[in-house]
Structure formats: C-alpha cells, structure tokens
Coordinates of C-alpha atoms and ligand atoms in Angstrom, one line a residue:
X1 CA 40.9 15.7 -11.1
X2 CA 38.0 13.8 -9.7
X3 CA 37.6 10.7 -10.3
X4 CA 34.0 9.1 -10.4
X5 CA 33.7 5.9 -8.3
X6 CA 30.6 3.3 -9.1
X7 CA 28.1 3.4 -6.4
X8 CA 28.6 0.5 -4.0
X9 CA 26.5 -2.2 -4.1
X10 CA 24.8 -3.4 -1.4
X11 CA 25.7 -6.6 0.3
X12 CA 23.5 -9.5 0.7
X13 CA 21.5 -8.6 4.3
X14 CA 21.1 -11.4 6.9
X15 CA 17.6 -13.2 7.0
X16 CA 17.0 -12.8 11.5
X17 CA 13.5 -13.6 11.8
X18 CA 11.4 -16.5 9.7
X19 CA 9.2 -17.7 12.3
X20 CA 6.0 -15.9 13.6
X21 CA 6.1 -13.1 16.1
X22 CA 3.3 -13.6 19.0
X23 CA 3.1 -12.5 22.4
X24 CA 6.4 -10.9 22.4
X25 CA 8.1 -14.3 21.3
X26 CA 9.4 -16.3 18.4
X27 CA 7.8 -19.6 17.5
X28 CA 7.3 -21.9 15.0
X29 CA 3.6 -22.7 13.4
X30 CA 2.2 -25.2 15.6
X31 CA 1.7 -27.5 12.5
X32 CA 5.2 -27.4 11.8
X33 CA 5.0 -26.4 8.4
X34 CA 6.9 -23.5 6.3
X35 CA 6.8 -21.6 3.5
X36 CA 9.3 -20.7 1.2
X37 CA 9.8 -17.1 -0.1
X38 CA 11.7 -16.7 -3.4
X39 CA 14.4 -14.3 -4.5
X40 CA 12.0 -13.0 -8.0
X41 CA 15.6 -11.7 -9.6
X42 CA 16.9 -15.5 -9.4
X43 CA 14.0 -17.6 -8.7
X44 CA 15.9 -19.1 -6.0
X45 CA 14.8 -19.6 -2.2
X46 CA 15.4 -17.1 -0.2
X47 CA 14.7 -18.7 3.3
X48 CA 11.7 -21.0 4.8
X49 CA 9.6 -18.9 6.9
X50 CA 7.0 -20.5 9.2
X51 CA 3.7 -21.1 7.7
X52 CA 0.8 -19.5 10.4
X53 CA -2.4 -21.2 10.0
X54 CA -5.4 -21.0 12.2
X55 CA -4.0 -22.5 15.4
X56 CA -1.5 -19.4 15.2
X57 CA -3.6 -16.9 14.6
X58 CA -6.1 -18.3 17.9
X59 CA -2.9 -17.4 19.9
X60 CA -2.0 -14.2 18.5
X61 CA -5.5 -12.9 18.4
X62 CA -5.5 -14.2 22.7
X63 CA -1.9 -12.0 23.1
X64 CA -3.7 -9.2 20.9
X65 CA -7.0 -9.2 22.8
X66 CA -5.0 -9.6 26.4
X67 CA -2.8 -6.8 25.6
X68 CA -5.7 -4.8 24.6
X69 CA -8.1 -5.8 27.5
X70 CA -5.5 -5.9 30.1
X71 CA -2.6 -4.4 28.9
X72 CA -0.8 -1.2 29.1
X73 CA -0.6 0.4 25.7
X74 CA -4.1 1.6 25.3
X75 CA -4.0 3.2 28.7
X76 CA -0.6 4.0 29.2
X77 CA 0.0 7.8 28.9
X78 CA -0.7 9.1 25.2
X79 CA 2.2 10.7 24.7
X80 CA 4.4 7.8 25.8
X81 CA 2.7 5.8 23.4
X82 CA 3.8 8.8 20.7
X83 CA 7.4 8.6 21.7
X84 CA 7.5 4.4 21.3
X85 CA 6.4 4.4 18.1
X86 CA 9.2 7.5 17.4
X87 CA 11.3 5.4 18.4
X88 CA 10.5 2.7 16.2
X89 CA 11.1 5.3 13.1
X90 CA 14.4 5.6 14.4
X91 CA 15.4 1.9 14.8
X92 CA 14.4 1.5 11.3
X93 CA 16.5 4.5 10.3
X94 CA 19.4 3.0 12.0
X95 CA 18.9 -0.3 10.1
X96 CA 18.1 1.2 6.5
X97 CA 20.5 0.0 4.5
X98 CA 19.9 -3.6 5.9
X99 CA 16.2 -3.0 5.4
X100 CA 16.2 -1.8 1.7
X101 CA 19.0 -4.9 1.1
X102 CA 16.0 -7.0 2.7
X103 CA 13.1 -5.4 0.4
X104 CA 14.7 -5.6 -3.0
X105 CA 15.8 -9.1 -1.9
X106 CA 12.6 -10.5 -0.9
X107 CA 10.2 -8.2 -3.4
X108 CA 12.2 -7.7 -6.4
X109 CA 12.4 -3.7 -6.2
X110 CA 15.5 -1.8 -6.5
X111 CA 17.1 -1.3 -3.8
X112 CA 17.7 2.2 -4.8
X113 CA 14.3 2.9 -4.6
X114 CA 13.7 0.6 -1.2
X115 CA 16.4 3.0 0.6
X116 CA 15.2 6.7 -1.0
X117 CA 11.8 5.9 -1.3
X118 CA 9.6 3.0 0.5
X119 CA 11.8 3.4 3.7
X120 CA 11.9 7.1 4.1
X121 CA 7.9 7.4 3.3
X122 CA 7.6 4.6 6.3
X123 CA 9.5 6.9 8.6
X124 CA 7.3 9.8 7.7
X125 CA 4.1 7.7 8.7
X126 CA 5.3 6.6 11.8
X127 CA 6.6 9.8 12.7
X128 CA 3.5 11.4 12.0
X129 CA 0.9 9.5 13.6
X130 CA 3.1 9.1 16.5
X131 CA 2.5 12.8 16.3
X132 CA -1.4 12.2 16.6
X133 CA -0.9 9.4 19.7
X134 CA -1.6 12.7 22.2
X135 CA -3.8 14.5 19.6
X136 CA -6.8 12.2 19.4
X137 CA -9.5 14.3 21.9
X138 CA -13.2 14.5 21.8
X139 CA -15.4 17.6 22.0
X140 CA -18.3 18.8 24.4
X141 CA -21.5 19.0 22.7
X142 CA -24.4 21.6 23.4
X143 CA -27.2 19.3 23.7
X144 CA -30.8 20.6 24.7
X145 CA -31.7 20.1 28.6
X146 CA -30.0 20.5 31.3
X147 CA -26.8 18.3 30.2
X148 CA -23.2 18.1 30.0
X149 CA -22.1 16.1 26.7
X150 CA -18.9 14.9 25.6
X151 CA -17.2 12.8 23.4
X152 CA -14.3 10.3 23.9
X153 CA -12.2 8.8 20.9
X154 CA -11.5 4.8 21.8
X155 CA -9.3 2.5 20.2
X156 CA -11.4 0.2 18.4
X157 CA -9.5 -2.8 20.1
X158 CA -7.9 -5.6 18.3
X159 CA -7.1 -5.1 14.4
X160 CA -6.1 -7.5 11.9
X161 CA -4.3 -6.3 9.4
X162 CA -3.5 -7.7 5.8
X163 CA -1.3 -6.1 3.5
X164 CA -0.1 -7.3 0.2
X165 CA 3.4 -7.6 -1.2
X166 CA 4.2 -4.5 -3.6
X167 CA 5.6 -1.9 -0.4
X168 CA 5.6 -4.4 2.1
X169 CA 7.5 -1.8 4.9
X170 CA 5.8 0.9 3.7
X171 CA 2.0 -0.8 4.3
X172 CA 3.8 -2.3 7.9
X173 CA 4.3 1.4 8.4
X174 CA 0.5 3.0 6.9
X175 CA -1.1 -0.3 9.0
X176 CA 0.7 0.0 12.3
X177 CA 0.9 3.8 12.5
X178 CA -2.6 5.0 13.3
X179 CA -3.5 1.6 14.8
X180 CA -0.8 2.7 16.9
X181 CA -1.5 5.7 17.7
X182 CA -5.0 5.0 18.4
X183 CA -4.1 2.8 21.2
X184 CA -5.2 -0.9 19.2
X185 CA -3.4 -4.1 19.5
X186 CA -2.4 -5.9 16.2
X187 CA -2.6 -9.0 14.0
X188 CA -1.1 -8.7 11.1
X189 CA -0.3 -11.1 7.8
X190 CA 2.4 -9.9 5.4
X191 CA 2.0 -10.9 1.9
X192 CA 3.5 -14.6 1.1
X193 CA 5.5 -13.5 -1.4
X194 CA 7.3 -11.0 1.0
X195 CA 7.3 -11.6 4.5
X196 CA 10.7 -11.1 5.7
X197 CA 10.4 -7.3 6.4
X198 CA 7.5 -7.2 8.4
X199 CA 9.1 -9.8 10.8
X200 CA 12.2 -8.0 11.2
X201 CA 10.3 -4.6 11.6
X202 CA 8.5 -6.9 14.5
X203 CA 11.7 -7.2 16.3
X204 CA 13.0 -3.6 16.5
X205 CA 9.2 -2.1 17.5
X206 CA 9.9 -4.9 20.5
X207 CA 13.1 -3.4 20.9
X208 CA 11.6 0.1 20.8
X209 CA 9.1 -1.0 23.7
X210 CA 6.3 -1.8 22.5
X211 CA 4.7 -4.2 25.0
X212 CA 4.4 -8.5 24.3
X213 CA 0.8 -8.8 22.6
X214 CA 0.5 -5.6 21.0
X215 CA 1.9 -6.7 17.4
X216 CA 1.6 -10.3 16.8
X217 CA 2.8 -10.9 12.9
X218 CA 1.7 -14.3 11.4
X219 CA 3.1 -15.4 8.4
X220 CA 1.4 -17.5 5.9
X221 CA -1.3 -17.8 3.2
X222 CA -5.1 -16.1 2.8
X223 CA -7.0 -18.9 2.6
X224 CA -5.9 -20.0 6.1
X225 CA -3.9 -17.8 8.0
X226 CA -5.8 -14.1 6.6
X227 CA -9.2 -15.9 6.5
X228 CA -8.2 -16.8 9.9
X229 CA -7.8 -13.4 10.6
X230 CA -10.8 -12.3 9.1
X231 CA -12.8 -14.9 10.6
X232 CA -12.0 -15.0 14.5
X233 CA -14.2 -13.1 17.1
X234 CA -11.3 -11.6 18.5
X235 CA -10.7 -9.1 16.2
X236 CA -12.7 -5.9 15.8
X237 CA -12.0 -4.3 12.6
X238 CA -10.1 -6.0 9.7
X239 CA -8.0 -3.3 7.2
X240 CA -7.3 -5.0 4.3
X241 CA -5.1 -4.2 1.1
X242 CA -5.1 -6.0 -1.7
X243 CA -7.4 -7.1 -5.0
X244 CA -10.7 -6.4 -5.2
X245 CA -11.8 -10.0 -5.7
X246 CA -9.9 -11.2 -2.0
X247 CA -11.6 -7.7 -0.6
X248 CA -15.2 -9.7 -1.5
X249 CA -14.7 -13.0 -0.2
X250 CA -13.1 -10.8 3.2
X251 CA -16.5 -9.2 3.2
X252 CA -18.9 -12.0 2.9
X253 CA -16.6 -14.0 5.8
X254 CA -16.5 -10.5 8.0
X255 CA -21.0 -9.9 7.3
X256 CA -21.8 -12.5 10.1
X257 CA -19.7 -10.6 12.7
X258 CA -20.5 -6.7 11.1
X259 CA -16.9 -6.4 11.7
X260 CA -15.6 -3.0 10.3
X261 CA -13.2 -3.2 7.8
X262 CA -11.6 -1.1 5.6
X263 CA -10.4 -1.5 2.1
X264 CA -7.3 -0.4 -0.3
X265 CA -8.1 -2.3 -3.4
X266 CA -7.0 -2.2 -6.9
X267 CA -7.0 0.7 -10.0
X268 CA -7.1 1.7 -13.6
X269 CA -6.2 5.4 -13.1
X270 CA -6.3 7.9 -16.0
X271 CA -3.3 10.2 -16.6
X272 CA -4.1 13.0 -18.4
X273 CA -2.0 14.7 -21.1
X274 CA -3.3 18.2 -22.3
X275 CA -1.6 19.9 -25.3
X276 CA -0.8 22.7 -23.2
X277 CA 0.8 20.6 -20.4
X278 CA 5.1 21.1 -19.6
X279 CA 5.6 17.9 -22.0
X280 CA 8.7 17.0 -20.9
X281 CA 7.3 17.1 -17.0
X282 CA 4.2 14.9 -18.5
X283 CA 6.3 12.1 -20.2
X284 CA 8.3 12.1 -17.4
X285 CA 5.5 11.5 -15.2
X286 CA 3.5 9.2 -17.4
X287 CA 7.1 7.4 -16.9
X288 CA 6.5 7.6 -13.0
X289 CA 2.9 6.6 -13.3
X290 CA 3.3 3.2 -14.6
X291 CA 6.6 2.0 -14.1
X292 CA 7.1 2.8 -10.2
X293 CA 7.5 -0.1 -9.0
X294 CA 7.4 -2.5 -12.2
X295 CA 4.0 -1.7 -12.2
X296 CA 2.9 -3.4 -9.0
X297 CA 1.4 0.1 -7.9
X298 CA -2.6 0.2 -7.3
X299 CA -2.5 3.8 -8.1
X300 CA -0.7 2.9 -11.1
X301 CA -1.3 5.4 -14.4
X302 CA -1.8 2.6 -16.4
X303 CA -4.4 4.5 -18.8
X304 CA -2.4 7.6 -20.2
X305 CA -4.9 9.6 -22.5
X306 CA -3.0 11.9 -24.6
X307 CA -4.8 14.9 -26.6
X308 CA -4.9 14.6 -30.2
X309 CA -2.8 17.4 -31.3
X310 CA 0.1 16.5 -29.4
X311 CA -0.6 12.6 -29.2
X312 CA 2.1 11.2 -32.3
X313 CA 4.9 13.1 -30.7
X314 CA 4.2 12.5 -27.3
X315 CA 4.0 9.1 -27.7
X316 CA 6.9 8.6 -29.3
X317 CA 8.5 10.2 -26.7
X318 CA 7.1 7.9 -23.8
X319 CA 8.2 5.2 -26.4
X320 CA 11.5 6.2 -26.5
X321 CA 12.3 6.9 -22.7
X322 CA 10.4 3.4 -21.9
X323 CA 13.6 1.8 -24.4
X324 CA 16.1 4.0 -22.1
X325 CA 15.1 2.1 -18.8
X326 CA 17.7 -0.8 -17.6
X327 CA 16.1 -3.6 -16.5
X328 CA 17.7 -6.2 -14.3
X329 CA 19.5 -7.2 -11.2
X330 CA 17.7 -4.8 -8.2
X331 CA 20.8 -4.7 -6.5
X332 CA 22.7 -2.7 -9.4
X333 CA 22.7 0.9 -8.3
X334 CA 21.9 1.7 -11.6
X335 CA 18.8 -0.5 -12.6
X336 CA 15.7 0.9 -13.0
X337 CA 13.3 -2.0 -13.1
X338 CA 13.4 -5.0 -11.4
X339 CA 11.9 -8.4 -11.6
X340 CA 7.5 -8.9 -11.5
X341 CA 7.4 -10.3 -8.1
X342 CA 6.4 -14.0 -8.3
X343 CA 5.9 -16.3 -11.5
X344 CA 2.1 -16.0 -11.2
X345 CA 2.4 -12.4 -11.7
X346 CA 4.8 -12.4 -14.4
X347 CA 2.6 -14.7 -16.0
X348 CA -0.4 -13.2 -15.8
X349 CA 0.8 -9.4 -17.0
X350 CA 2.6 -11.8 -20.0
X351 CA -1.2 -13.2 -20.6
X352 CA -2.5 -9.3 -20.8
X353 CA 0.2 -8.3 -23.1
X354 CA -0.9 -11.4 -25.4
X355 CA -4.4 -10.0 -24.9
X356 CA -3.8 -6.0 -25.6
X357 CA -1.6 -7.8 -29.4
X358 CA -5.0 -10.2 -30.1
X359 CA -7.8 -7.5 -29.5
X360 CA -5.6 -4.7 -32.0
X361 CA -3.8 -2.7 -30.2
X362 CA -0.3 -1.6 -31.4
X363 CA 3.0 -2.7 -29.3
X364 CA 4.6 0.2 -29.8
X365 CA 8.0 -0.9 -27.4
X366 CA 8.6 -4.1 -25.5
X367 CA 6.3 -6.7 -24.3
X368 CA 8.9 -9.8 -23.8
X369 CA 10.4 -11.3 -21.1
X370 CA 13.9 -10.3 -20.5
X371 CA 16.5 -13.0 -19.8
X372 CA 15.4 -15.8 -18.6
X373 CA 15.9 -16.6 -15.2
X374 CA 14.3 -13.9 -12.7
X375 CA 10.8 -12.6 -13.9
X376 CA 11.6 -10.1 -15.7
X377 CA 9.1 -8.0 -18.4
X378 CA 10.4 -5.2 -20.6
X379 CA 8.6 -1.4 -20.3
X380 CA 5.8 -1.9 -22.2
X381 CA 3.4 0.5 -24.4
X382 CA 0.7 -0.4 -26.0
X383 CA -0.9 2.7 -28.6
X384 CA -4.0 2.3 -30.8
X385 CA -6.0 1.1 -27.1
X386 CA -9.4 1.2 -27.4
X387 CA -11.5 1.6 -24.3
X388 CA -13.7 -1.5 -24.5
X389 CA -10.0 -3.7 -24.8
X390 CA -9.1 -5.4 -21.9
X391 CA -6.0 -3.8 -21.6
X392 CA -7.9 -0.4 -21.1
X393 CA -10.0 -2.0 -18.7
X394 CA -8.7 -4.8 -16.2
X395 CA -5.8 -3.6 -13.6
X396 CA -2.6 -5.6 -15.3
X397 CA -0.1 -4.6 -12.1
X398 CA 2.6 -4.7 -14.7
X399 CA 4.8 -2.3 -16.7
X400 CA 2.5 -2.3 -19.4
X401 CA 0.9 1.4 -20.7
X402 CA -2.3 1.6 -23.0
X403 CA -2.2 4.9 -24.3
X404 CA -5.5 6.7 -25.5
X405 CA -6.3 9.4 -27.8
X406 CA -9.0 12.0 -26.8
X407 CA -10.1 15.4 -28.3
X408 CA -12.8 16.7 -26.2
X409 CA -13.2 17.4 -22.7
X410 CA -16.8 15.9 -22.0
X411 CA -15.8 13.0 -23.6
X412 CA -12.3 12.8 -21.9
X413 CA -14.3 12.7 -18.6
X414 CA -16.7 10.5 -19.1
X415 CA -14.0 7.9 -20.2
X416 CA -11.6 8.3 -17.7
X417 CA -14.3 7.7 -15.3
X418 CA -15.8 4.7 -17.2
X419 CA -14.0 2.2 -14.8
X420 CA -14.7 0.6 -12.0
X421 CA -11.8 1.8 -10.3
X422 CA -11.5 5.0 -8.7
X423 CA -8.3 5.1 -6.8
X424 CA -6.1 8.2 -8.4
X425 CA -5.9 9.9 -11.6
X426 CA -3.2 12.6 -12.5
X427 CA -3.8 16.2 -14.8
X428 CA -1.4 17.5 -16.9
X429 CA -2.1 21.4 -18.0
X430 CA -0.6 25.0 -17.7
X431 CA -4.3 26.4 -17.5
X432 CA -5.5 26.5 -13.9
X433 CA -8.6 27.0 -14.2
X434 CA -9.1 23.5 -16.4
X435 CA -6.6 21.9 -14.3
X436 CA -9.0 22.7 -11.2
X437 CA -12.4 21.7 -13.0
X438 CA -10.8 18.4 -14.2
X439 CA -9.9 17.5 -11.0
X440 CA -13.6 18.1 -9.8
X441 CA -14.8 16.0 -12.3
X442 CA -12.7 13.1 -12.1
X443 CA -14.3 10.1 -9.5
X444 CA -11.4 9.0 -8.4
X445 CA -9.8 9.4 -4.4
X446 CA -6.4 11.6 -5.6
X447 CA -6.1 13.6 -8.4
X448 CA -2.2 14.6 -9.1
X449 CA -1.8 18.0 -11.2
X450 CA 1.2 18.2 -13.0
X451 CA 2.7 15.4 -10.9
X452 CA 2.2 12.0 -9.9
X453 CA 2.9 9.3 -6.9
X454 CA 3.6 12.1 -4.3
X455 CA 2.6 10.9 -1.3
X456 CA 2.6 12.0 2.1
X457 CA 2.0 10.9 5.5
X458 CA -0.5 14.1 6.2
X459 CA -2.4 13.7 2.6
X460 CA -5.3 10.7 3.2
X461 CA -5.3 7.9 0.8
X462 CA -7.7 5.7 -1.2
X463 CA -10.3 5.0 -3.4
X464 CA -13.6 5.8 -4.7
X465 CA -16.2 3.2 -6.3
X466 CA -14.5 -0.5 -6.4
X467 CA -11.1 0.9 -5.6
X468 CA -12.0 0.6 -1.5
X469 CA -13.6 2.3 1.2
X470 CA -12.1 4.2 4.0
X471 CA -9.2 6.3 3.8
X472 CA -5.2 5.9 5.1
X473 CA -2.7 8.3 6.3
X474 CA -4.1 12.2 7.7
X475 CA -6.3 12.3 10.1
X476 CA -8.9 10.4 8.0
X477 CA -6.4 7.4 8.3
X478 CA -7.1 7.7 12.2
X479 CA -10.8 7.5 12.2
X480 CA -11.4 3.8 11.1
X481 CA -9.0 2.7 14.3
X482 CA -10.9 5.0 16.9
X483 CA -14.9 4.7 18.1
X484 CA -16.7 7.7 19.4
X485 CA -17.9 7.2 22.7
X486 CA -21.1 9.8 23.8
X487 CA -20.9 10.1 27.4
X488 CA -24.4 12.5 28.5
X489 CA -24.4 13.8 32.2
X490 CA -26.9 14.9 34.1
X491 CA -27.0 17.9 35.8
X492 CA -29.8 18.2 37.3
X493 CA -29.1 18.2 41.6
X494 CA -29.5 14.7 43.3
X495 CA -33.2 15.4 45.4
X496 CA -32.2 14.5 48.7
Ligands
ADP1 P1 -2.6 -10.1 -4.9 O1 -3.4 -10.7 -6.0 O2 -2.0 -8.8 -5.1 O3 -1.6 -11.1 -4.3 P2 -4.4 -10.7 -2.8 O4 -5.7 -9.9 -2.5 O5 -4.5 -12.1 -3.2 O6 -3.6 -9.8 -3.8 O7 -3.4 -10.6 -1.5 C1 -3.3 -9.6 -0.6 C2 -3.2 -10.1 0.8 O8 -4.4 -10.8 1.1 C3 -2.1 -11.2 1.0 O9 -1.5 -11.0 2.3 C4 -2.9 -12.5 0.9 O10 -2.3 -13.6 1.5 C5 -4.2 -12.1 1.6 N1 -5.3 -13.0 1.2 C6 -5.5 -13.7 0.1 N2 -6.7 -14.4 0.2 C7 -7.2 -14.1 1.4 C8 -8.4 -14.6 2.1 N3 -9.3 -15.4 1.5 N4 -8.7 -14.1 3.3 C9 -7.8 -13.2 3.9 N5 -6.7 -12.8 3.3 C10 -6.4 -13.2 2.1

C-alpha cells in the first residue's frame, strides 16, 4: 500500500552575503553602519546587512561607469555575453532550494511558491534575454540622396536600478536581464525589507563571469542610498519599481539631468465576472488575483466586479474558498499565505480594512490579524463596495477584496477604468466576441481572459496612466536599455 509522507520542509538556508557588492568585491558601507532585515513570520532579525549610503553608491556608480567605458562586457562578443548570463540561470537553478529557503525567509512568501513560482519565472527571463544578447541589430534605411543609412542599437551605459520588496529575485531577474543583454553596467538597490537575495544572486552572476564593475548591488534605504542612485551623474537611465508617490519624487530629482527612466508603479485592477463565465475557473482566479502573494502584487485584482445575476452566489463562493486558505508559517509546505512583509505594511492594509468597515461596506470573511507574532492578516472580502470608497479606490497591497456589482456593459467599462491605475485587468466570459471587445476597451497595460497572473518572459509588462511608463520583459523590455545610433554615409566619390 502506499503510504503518503508529509512534504519535507525546508531547512533554514545560510545568510553568505550582507555587505555591499562593488567592483567585483565585498565591503562594508564606508559609514559603518547596518541595517537589519526582519524575519516578517517571527518578527525577529534575520541578519545586519550593510547600510549603502551615498559614499557607496559614488564607488559603485565609478566600477559601473569604468566597466562600461573601459570594460569588456559591452564590447565583448554578443553572444558571449548571451551565454554568461545562461549561465547565471543555471547557477541559480543549481542553488534553488537555498534561494526559495532565502526568499520566504527574508520576504515572508511561501516557500512553495518562492521554488515553483518566483524562481522558475527568473530563469525564464534570464534565459530569454540572454537569448536577445546577439539579437539586438539595426536596419539600413532608404534615405533620399545619394546615402547609405544605418542604424546601431547601443547600450544606454550605466543603469540604476531600484526594485521593491514583493519578488525580490524575480525583479533581480526582469532588471538585470535586458540590461544585460543590452550590454549596460548596473547599480542596483534591493528593497530594505528584503535584501538578502539580490546579494547572493550577486555572487553566483560573479561566479558565472560576469566581469568586476558590471553589477554593483548597494544595500540600504531610498532616501539615501536610491536617491543616491537617482541623483549621481553617472548613471544614465534609472528603472524604477515601486509606489507611485516614490516614482514622483524619482522624477522631480531625475528632471535636472533628463535622465531616462522608466517606471512599474502601483494598481487597482478590475477582474471581471460575466454570468456566462466557467464560474468555478473565475472564483478560482478572483482567488489568484488578490491573494498571490498576500496581496503584495501591483497587478493585483483587488476590484472584482461580479454581474448581477450571478453576484450572491458567486460571492459566496469567493467567501467561502477565502475561509479554506491556511495562513501561517511560509515554511509549512502546506500554507497558503504568509505574513504582510513589514509591520508598516501590515499596519497600513489593517488601517484600510478599518476604512472599507467605517465607509459601509460589508466584511463578508476575515479582516483580523492572525496570531500575534509575525504579521499576519486573514483573506479578506469586503461586498456592498461602492466605487467612491476608499477601499475601491486606493491600492491596499493586502489580501483584502472589494467586490462590485454591475449590470451593464457601458457602465462596467467606464468604472473599471475610473482609476488612476492602469496596470492589468482580467475578463471572465465564454462569448469571444465580448471577451475580445472588453479587452479593447479596458485602459489598462494586460488584459487576462479567462485567466489571471500568467506571466511570461516573451509577453511585455506594465502600465498605462499612473500605473508607469515603459514596458518590461519582450522585446519592449529591451528598448528602454538600448539608444539608436543613425550613422548617414556619403557616397558620393572623394574629388581628387
Ligand atoms: P513600497 O511602499 O512598496 O516600499 P517604495 O516606492 O517606497 O515602495 O520602495 C520601492 C523601492 O524604492 C525601495 O527599494 C525603496 O528603498 C526605494 N526608494 C524609496 N524612496 C526612494 C527615494 N526617495 N529615492 C529612490 N529610491 C527610493
């Protein structure tokens, strides 16, 4: 008879790197200081890490700019370039039960999800734009006279890069691939909450060849390290993910250099639930759509708008599975959810369930704390949302859903796009034809139908109105770490 053994649990992984990795070495902050970064399951420390400030980020931005000036990766052979960063997606592989142990210790996340899901989707972006490192070419242009016109694609030099704390391998991976690719050198500043990863990713792309200078990774805050970043003259393009009110001040500090910079910001995406939809497909997926992640996903589908004539059952449903989901220790095989990823979070998604209860919505299932140590929040639905409440309006980054009722398509679209946002949105309906026009009609940068948070390396990424500009992954995800270069020849014979 077979016998059915619990899945193993993963042991504690070993913390390697804390300090900050520049020039190809490891080194302390020149003030001295650290940082600590918090286990969010038990509130305890998991490690100092060194705390970069501006003096750091002058010396990684000189490695950076030297290894982009004089150095060998932007004119070493493309295709060697390709096969480094494959290389890297291997060492990772090797190391990815380590990896997801370090993720879910450091973020929170399950590390279930951390091994089948963050790491994998890493792979796939570093495999696939090391695919594009001898794909990136020009064209010749048919210009009037007697000419010969072409076009070069050029790295665009040194980037700083600033990703947030939710997928911290997985933005390492979106950030580093097509910089890579593209031939840049790198500055990059993991989220404090969660900047063990990146450092130990640092180590194996070192190992997999990448030259000293061409990824320098400072650890430390925004105010001073990232500003840092934003601010020196060094760095040519800054690609930023984050909030929408960091995004501004990055702007205003990056106008009086015209530094390019691209932006993955925040959401408030519609999913939407038509009567004629698979409906145990779309409570699945409205499932998908806001708790992925305990929330902490800016594509999150934290608006579900359910037609009428389905809407009581349906949400009782979605009420239901939400009571189903185990919530607790991220290193349990079996948990679902784990902990918000820093008290400041779990407070503020507390504050907006306190908010959706005042203004008069109904909390249909959860909306406490659970336990008390570790920040944990229970699946949360809220029904009876209106759209003015802020609830229905503000991105909460939480497991908290606000369900909406609508009857007719004209005014379904015109409130799913009454947001500010437009990052994703997600259809669900067995007609085609209304699945297709929806999706037209929706302002938003991915539409899912009949599906949500599938991602891929090929598909570009990212947002429409005050959800960010510029796109990631695809060949779109390319274009802002490349310049065109018109290079017009005469033809005409030298007179002698
Ligand atoms: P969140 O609210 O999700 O933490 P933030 O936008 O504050 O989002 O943080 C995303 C990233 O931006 C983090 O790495 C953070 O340290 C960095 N950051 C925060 N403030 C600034 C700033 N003024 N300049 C540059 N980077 C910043």
């Amino acid at each position: 008879m077979a016998t059915v053994t619990a899945p193993r649990r993963p042991a504690a992984p070993k913390i390697h790197q804390t300090q900050l990795f520049i020039d190809g070495q490891w080194t302390p902050a020149r003030s001295g200081k650290t940082f600590e970064t918090i286990n969010p399951a038990t509130e305890e420390v998991i490690a100092q890490v060194a705390e970069g400030d501006a003096a750091d980020v002058e010396l990684a931005v000189r490695a950076a700019r030297k290894a982009f000036d004089d150095g060998p990766w932007p004119r070493m052979n493309a295709r060697e370039r390709g096969r480094i960063i494959l290389r890297l997606a291997d060492l990772i592989e090797e190391e990815i039960e380590e990896l997801a142990a370090l993720e879910s210790l450091d973020n929170g996340k399950p590390v279930s999800d951390a091994r089948a899901g963050d790491i994998p989707l890493a792979l796939d972006c570093l495999r696939y734009y090391a695919g594009w490192a001898d794909k990136i070419h020009g064209q010749t242009i048919p210009i009037n006279g007697n000419y010969f016109c072409y076009t070069r694609r050029e790295p665009v030099g040194v980037a700083g890069q600033i990703i947030p704390w939710n997928f911290p391998i997985l933005m390492v991976a979106w950030k580093w691939g097509p910089a890579l690719a593209a031939g840049c050198t790198i500055v990059m500043k993991p989220a404090e909450q969660t900047p063990l990863t990146a450092l130990r990713l640092a180590r194996l792309a070192q190992k997999a060849g990448v030259p000293d200078g061409v990824i320098n990774v400072v650890t430390g805050f925004g105010p001073t390290a990232g500003a840092a970043i934003v601010n020196h003259p060094g760095i040519d393009k800054v690609a930023f993910t984050g909030s929408g009110e960091t995004a501004q001040i990055i702007m205003r500090q990056a106008a009086g250099q015209l530094k390019r910079l691209t932006f993955e910001l925040g959401g408030k995406s519609p999913n939407i639930v038509f009567a004629d939809a698979d409906l145990d497909a779309a409570a699945a997926g409205a499932h998908v759509g806001i708790y992925l992640n305990q929330g902490q996903c800016c594509c999150a589908g934290s608006r579900l708008f359910v037609e009428d004539t389905i809407h009581d059952a349906f949400v009782a449903r979605v009420v239901e599975g939400s009571r189903q989901r185990r919530v607790g220790d991220p290193f349990d095989p079996g948990t679902h959810q784990g902990p918000q990823v820093d008290k400041a979070q779990f407070d503020k998604i507390m504050g907006y369930i306190e908010a959706g209860k005042k203004e008069g919505a109904t909390c249909a299932t959860g909306g406490k704390r659970v336990g008390d140590r570790g920040f944990f929040i229970e699946p949360t639905v809220f029904t009876n949302v209106k759209d003015e409440m802020a609830i229905a309006r503000e991105e909460i980054f939480g497991p908290v859903l606000s369900v909406l009722k609508f009857s007719d398509m004209d005014e379904l679209i015109r409130r799913a796009n009454a947001t500010t946002f437009g990052l994703a949105a997600a259809v669900w309906t067995r007609d085609v034809a209304k699945a297709h026009d929806v999706a037209r009609r929706l302002r938003a940068g991915t539409v899912w139908v009949n599906c949500y948070d599938v991602f891929d390396a090929a598909a570009p990424f990212g947002g429409f109105k005050q959800s960010g500009f510029g796109r990631e992954l695809g060949e779109r995800g390319l274009e802002p770490y490349l310049e065109t270069k018109t290079v017009t020849v005469s033809l005409d014979q030298p007179r002698a």
